[in-house]
mmCIF file with all atom_site columns, C-alpha atoms in Angstrom:
data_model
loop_
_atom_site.group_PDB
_atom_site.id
_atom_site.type_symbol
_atom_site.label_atom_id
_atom_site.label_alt_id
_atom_site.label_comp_id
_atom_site.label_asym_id
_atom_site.label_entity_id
_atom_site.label_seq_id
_atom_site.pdbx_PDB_ins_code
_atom_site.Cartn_x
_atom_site.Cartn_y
_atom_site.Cartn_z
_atom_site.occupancy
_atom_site.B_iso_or_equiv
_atom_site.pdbx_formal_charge
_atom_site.auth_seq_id
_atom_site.auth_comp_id
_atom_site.auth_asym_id
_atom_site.auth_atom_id
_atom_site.pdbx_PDB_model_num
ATOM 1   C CA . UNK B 1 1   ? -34.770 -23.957 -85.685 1.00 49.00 ? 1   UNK B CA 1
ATOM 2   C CA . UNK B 1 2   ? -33.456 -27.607 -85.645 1.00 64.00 ? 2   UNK B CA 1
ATOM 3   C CA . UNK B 1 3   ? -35.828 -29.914 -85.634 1.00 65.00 ? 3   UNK B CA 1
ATOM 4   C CA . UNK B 1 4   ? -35.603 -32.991 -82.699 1.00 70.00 ? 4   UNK B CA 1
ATOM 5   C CA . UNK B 1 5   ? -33.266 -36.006 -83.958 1.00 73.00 ? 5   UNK B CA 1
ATOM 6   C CA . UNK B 1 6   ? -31.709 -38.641 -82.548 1.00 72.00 ? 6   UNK B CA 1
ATOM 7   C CA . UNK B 1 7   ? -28.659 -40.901 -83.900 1.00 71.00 ? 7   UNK B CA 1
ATOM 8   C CA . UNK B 1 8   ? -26.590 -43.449 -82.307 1.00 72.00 ? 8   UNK B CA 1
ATOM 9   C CA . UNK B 1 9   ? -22.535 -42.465 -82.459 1.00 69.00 ? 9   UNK B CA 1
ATOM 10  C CA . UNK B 1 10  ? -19.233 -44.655 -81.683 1.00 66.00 ? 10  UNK B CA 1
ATOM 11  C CA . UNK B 1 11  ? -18.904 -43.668 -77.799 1.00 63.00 ? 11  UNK B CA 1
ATOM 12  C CA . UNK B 1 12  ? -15.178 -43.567 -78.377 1.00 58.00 ? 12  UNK B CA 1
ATOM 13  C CA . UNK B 1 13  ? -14.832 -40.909 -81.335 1.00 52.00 ? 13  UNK B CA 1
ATOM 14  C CA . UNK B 1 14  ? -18.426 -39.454 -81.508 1.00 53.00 ? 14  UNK B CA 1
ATOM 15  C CA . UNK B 1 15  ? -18.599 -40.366 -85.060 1.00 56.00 ? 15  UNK B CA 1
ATOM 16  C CA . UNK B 1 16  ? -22.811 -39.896 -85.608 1.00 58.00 ? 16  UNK B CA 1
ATOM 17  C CA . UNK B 1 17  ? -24.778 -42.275 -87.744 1.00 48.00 ? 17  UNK B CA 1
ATOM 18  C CA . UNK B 1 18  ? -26.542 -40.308 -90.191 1.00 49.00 ? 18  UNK B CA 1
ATOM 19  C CA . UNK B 1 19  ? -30.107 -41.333 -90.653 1.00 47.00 ? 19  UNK B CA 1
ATOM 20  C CA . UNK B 1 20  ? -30.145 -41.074 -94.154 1.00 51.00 ? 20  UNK B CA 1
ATOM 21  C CA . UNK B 1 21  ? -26.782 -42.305 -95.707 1.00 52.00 ? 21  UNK B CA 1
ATOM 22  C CA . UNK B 1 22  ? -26.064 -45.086 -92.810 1.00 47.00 ? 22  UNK B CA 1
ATOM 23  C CA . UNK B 1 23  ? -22.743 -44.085 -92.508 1.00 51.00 ? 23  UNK B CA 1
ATOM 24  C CA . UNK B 1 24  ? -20.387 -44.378 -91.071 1.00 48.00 ? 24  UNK B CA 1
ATOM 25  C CA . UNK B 1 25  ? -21.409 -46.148 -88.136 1.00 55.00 ? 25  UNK B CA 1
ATOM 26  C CA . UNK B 1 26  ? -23.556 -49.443 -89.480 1.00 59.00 ? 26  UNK B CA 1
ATOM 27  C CA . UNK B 1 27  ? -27.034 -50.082 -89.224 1.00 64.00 ? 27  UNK B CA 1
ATOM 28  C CA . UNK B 1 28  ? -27.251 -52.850 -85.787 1.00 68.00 ? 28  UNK B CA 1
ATOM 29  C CA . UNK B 1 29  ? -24.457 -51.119 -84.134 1.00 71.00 ? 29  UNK B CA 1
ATOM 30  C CA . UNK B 1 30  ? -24.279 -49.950 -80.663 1.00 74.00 ? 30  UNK B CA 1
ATOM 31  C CA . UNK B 1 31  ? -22.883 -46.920 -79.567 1.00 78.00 ? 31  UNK B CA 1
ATOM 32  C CA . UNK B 1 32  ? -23.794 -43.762 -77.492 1.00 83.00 ? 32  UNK B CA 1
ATOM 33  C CA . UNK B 1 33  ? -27.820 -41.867 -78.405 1.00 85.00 ? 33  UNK B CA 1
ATOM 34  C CA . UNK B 1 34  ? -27.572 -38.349 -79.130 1.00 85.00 ? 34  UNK B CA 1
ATOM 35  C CA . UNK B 1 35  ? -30.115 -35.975 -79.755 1.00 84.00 ? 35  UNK B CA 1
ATOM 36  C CA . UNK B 1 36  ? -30.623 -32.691 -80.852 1.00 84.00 ? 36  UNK B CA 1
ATOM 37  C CA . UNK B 1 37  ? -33.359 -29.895 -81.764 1.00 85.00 ? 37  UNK B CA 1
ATOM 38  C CA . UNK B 1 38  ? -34.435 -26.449 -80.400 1.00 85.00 ? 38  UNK B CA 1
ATOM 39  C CA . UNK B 1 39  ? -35.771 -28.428 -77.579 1.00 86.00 ? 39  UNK B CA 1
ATOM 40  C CA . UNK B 1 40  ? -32.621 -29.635 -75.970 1.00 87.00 ? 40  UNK B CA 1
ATOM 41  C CA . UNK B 1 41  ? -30.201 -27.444 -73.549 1.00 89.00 ? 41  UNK B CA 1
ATOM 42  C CA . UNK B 1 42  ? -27.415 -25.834 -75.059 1.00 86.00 ? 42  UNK B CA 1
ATOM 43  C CA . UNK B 1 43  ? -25.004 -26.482 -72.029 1.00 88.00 ? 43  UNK B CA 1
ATOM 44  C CA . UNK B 1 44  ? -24.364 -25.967 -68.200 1.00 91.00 ? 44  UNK B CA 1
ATOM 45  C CA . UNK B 1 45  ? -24.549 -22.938 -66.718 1.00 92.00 ? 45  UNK B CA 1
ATOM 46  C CA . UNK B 1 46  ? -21.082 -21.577 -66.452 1.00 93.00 ? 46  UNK B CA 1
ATOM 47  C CA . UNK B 1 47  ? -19.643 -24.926 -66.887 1.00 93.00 ? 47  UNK B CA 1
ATOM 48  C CA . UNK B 1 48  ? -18.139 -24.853 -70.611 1.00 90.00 ? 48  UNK B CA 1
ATOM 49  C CA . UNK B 1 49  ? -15.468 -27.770 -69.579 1.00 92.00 ? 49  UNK B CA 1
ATOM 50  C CA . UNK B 1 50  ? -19.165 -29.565 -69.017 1.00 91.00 ? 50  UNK B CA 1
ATOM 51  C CA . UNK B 1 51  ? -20.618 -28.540 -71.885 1.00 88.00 ? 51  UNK B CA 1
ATOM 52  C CA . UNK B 1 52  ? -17.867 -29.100 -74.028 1.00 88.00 ? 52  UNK B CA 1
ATOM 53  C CA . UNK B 1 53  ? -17.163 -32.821 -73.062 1.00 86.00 ? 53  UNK B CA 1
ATOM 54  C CA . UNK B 1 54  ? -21.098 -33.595 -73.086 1.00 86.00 ? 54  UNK B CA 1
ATOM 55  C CA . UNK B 1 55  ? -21.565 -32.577 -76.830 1.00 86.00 ? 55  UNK B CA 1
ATOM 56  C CA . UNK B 1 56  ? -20.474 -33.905 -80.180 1.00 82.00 ? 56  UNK B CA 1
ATOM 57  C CA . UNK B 1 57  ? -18.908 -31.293 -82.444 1.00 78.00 ? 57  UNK B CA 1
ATOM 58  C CA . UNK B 1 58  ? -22.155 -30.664 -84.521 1.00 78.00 ? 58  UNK B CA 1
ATOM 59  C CA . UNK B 1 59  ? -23.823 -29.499 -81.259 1.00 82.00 ? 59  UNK B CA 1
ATOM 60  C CA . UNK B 1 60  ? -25.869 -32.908 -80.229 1.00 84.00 ? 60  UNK B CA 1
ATOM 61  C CA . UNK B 1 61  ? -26.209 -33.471 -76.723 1.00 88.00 ? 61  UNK B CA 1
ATOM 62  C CA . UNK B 1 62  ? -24.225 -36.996 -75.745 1.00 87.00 ? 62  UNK B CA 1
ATOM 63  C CA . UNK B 1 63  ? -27.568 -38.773 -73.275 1.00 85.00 ? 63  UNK B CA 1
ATOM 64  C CA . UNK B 1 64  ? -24.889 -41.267 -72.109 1.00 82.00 ? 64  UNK B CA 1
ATOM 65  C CA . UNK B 1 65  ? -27.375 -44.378 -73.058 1.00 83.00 ? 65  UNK B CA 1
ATOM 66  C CA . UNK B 1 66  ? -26.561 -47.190 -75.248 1.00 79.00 ? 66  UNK B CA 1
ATOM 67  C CA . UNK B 1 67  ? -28.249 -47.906 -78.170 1.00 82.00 ? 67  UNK B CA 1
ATOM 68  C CA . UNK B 1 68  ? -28.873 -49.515 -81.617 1.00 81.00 ? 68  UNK B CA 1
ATOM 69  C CA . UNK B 1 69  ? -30.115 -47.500 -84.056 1.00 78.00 ? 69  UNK B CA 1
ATOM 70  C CA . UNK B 1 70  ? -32.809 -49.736 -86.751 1.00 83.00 ? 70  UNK B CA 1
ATOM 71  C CA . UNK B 1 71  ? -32.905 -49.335 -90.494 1.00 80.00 ? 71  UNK B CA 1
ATOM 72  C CA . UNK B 1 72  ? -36.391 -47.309 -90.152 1.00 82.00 ? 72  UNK B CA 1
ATOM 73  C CA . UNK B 1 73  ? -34.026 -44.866 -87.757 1.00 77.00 ? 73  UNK B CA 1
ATOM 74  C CA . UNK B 1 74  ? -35.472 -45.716 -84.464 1.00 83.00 ? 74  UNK B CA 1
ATOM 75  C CA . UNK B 1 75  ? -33.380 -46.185 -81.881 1.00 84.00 ? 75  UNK B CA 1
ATOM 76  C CA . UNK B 1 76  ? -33.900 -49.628 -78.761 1.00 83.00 ? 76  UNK B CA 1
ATOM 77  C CA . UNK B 1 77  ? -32.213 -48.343 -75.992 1.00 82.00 ? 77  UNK B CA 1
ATOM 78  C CA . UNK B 1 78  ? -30.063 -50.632 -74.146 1.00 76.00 ? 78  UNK B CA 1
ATOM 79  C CA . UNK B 1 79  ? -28.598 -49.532 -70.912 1.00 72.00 ? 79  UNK B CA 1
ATOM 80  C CA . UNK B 1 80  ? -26.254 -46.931 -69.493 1.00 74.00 ? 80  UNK B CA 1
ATOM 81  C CA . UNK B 1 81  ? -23.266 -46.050 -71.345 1.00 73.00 ? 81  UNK B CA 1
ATOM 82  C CA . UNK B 1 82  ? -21.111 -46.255 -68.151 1.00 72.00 ? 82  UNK B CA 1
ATOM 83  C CA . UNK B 1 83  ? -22.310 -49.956 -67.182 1.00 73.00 ? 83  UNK B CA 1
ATOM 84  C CA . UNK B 1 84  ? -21.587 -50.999 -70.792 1.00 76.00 ? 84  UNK B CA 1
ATOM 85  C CA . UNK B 1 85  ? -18.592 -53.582 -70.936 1.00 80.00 ? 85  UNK B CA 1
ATOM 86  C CA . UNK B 1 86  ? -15.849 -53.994 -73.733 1.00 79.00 ? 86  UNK B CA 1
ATOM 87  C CA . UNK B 1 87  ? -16.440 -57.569 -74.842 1.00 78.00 ? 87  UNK B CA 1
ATOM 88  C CA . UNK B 1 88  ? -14.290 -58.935 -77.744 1.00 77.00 ? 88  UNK B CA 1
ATOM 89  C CA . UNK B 1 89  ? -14.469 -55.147 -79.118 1.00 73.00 ? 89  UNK B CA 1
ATOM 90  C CA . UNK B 1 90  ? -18.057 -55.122 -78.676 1.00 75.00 ? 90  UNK B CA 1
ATOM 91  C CA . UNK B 1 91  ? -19.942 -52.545 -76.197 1.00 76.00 ? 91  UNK B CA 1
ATOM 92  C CA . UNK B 1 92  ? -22.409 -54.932 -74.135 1.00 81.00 ? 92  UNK B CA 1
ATOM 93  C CA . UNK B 1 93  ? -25.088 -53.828 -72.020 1.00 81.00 ? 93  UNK B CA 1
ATOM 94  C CA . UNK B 1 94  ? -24.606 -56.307 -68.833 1.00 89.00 ? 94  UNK B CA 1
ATOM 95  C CA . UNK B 1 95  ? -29.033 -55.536 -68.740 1.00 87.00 ? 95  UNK B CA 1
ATOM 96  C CA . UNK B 1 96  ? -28.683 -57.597 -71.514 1.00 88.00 ? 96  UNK B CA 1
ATOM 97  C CA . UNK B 1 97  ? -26.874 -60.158 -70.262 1.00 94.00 ? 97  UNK B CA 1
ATOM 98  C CA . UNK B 1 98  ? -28.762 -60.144 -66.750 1.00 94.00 ? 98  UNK B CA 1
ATOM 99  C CA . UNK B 1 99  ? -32.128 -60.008 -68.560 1.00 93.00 ? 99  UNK B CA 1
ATOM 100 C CA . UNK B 1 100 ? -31.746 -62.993 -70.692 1.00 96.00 ? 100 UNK B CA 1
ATOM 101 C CA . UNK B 1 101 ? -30.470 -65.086 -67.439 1.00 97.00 ? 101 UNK B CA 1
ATOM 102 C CA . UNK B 1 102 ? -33.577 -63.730 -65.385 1.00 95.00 ? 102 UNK B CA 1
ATOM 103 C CA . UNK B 1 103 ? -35.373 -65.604 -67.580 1.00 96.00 ? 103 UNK B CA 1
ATOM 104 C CA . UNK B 1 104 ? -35.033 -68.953 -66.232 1.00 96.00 ? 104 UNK B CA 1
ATOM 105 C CA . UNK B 1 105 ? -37.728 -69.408 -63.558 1.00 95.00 ? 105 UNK B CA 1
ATOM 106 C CA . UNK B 1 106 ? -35.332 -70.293 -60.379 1.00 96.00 ? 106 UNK B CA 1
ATOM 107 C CA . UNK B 1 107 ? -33.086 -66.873 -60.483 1.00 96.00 ? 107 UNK B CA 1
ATOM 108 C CA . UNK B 1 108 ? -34.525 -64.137 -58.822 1.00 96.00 ? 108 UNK B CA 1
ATOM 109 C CA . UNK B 1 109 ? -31.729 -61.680 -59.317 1.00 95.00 ? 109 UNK B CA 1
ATOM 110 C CA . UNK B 1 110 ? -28.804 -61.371 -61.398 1.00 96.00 ? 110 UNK B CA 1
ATOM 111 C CA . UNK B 1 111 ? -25.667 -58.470 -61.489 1.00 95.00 ? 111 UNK B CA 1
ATOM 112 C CA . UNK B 1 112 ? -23.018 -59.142 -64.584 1.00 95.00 ? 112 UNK B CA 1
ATOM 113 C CA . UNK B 1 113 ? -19.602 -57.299 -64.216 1.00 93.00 ? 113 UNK B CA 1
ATOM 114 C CA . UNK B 1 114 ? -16.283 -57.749 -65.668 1.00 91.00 ? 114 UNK B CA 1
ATOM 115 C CA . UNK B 1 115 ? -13.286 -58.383 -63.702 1.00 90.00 ? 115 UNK B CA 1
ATOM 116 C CA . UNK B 1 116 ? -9.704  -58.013 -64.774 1.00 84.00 ? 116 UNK B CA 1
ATOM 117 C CA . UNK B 1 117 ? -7.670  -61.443 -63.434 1.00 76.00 ? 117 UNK B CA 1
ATOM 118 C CA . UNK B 1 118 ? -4.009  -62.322 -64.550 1.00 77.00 ? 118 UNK B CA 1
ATOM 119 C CA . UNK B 1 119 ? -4.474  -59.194 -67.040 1.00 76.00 ? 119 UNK B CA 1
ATOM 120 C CA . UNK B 1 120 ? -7.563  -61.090 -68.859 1.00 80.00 ? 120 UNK B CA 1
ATOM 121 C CA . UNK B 1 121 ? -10.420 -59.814 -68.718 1.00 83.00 ? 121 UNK B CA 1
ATOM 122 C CA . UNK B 1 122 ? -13.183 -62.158 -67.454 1.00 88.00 ? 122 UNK B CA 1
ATOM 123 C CA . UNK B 1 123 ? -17.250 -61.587 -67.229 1.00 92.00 ? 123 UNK B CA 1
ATOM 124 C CA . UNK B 1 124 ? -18.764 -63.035 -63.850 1.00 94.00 ? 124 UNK B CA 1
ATOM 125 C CA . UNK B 1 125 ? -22.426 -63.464 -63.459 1.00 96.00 ? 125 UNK B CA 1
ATOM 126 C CA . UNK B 1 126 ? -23.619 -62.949 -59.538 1.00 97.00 ? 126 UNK B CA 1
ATOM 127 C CA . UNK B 1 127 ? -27.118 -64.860 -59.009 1.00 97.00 ? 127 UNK B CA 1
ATOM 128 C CA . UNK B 1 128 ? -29.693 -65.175 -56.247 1.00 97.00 ? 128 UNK B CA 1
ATOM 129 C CA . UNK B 1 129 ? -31.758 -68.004 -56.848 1.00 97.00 ? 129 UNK B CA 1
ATOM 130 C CA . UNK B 1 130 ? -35.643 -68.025 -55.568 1.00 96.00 ? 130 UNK B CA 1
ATOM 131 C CA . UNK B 1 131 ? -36.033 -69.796 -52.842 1.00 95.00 ? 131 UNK B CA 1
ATOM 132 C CA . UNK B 1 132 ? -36.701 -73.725 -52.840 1.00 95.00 ? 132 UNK B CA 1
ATOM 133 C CA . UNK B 1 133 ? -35.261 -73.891 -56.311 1.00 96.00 ? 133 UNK B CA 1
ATOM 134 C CA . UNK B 1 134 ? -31.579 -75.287 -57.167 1.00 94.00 ? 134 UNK B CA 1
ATOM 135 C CA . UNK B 1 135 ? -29.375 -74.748 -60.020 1.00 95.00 ? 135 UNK B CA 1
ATOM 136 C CA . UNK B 1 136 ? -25.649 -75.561 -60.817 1.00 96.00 ? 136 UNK B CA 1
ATOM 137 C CA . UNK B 1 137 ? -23.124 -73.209 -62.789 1.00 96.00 ? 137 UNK B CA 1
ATOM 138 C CA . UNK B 1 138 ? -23.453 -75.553 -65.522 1.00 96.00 ? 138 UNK B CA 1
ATOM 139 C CA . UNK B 1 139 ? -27.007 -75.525 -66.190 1.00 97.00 ? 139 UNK B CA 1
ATOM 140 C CA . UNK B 1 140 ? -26.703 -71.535 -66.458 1.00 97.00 ? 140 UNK B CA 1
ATOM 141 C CA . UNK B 1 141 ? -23.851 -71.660 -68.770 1.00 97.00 ? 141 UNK B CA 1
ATOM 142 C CA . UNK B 1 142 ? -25.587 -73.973 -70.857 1.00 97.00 ? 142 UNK B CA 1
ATOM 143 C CA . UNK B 1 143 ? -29.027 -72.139 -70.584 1.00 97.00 ? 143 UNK B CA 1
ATOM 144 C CA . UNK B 1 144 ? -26.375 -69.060 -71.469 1.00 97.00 ? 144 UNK B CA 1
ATOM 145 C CA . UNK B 1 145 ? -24.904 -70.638 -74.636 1.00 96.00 ? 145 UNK B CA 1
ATOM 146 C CA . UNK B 1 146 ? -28.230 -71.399 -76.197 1.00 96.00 ? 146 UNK B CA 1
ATOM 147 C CA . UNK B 1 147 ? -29.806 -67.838 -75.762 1.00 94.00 ? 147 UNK B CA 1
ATOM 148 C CA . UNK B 1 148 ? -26.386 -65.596 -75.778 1.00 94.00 ? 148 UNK B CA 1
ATOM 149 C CA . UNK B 1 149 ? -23.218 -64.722 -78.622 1.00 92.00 ? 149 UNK B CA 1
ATOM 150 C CA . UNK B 1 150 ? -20.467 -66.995 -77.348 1.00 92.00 ? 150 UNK B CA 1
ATOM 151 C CA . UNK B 1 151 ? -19.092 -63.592 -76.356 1.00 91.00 ? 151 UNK B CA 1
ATOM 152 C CA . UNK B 1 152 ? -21.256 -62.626 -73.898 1.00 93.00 ? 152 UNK B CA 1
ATOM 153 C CA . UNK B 1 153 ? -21.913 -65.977 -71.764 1.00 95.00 ? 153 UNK B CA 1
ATOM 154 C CA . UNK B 1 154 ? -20.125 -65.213 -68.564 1.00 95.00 ? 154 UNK B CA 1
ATOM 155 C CA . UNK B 1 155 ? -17.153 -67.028 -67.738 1.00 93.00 ? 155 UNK B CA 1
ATOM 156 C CA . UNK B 1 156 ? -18.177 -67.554 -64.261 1.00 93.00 ? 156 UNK B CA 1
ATOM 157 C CA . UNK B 1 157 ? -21.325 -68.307 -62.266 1.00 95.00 ? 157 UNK B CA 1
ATOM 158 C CA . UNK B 1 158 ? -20.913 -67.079 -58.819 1.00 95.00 ? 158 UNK B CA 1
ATOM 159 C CA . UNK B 1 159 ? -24.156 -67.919 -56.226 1.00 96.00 ? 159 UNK B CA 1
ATOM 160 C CA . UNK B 1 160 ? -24.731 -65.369 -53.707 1.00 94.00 ? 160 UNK B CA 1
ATOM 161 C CA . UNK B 1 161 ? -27.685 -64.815 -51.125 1.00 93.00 ? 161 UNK B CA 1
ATOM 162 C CA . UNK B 1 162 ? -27.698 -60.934 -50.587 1.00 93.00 ? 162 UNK B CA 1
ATOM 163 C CA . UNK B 1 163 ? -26.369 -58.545 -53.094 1.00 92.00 ? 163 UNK B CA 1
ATOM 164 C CA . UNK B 1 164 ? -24.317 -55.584 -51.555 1.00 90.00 ? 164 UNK B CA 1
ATOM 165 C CA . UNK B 1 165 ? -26.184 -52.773 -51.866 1.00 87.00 ? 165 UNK B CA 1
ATOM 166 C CA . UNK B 1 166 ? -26.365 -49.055 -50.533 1.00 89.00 ? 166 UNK B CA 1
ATOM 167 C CA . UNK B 1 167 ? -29.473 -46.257 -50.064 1.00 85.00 ? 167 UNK B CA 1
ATOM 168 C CA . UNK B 1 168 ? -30.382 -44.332 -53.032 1.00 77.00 ? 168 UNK B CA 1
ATOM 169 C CA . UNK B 1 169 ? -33.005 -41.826 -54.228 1.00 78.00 ? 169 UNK B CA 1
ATOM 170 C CA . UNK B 1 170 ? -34.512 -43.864 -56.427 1.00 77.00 ? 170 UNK B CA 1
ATOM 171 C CA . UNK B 1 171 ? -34.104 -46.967 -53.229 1.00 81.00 ? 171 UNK B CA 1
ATOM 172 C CA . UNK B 1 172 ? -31.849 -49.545 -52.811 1.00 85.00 ? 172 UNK B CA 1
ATOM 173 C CA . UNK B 1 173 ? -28.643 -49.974 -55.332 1.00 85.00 ? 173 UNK B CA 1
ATOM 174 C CA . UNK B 1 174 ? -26.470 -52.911 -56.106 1.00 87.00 ? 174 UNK B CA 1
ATOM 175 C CA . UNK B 1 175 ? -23.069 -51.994 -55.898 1.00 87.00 ? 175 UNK B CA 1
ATOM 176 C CA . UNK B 1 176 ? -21.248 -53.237 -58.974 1.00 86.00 ? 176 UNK B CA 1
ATOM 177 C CA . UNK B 1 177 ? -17.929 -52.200 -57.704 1.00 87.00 ? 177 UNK B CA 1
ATOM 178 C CA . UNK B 1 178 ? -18.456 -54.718 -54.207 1.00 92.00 ? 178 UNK B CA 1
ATOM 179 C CA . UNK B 1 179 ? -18.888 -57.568 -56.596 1.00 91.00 ? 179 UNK B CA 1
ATOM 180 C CA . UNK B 1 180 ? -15.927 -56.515 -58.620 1.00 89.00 ? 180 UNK B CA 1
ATOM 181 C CA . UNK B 1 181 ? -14.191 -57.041 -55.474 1.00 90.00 ? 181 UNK B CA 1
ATOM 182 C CA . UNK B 1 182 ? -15.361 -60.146 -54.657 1.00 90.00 ? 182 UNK B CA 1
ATOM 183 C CA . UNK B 1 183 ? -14.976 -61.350 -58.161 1.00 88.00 ? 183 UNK B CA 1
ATOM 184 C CA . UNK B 1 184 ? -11.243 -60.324 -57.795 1.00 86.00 ? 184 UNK B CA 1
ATOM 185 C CA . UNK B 1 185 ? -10.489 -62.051 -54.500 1.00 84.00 ? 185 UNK B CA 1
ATOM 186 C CA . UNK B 1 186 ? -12.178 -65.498 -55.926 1.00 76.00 ? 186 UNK B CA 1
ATOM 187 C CA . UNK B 1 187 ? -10.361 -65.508 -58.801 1.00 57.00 ? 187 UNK B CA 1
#
């Protein structure tokens, strides 16, 4: 029996970083966490389409999280794999994004999504600020450019006071794809 491992692979071509060589994805890199071991499910029941698109070729099962896999082979997880955003051929975590802007004491809440405008591609920031606090765009991007790669500081602040959301198991959701929409009709 397989014993449990985990490796980080390029979402696009499931190309696996092996622990021991580093190749051929690099040390740093994000890409998709896979694991693997007598412990994990072999597939769906009676779903091989399933099963076949949520493994890599060498049997690992595909989690669907983001990740960076460290030099001593663990593995800081960064987000879901289907909220990750294409920036300047980069996969982004918008978490990422979102967390580092939570940081400054006024916001309260914070959604980043990327909107397609004029066939560019553009990365809008949606913030709630607490209330009896102010802030402009301007002090957000700048707070942005000191903390952020130049890649990743949205191209837009956009204020808002309630976030669209809808009922979930887990309890209220933000609905990323409302914002796209709103992002789109601004712009």
């Amino acid at each position: 029996m397989e014993p449990f491992s985990s490796q980080v692979c390029d979402p696009a071509g499931h190309v696996c970083l092996d622990k021991e060589t580093g190749a051929p994805l690099k040390t740093g890199e994000e890409g998709e966490i896979v694991i693997g071991g007598y412990s994990v499910m072999e597939g769906y029941y009676n779903n091989p389409e399933k099963t076949k698109e949520s493994f890599t070729q060498d049997g690992k099962f595909k989690t669907g999280d983001l990740g960076v896999m460290l030099e001593d082979g663990s593995i800081i997880y960064k987000g879901r794999l289907r909220e990750a955003i294409r920036l300047k051929g980069f996969l982004v975590s918008p978490k990422e994004i979102e967390d580092y802007i939570c940081l400054m004491q006024e916001i309260d809440i914070v959604q980043v999504v990327q909107v397609a405008v004029d066939g560019f591609e553009r990365l809008i920031a949606f913030v709630k600020v607490k209330d009896g606090y102010e802030l402009s765009e301007h002090q957000i991007l700048d707070y942005c450019k000191v903390g952020l790669a130049d890649f990743k500081c949205p191209n837009e602040i956009l204020f808002i006071d309630e976030f669209p959301t809808t009922a979930g198991s887990n309890g209220e959701k933000i609905q990323r794809n409302k914002l796209r929409d709103i992002g789109r009709k601004i712009n």
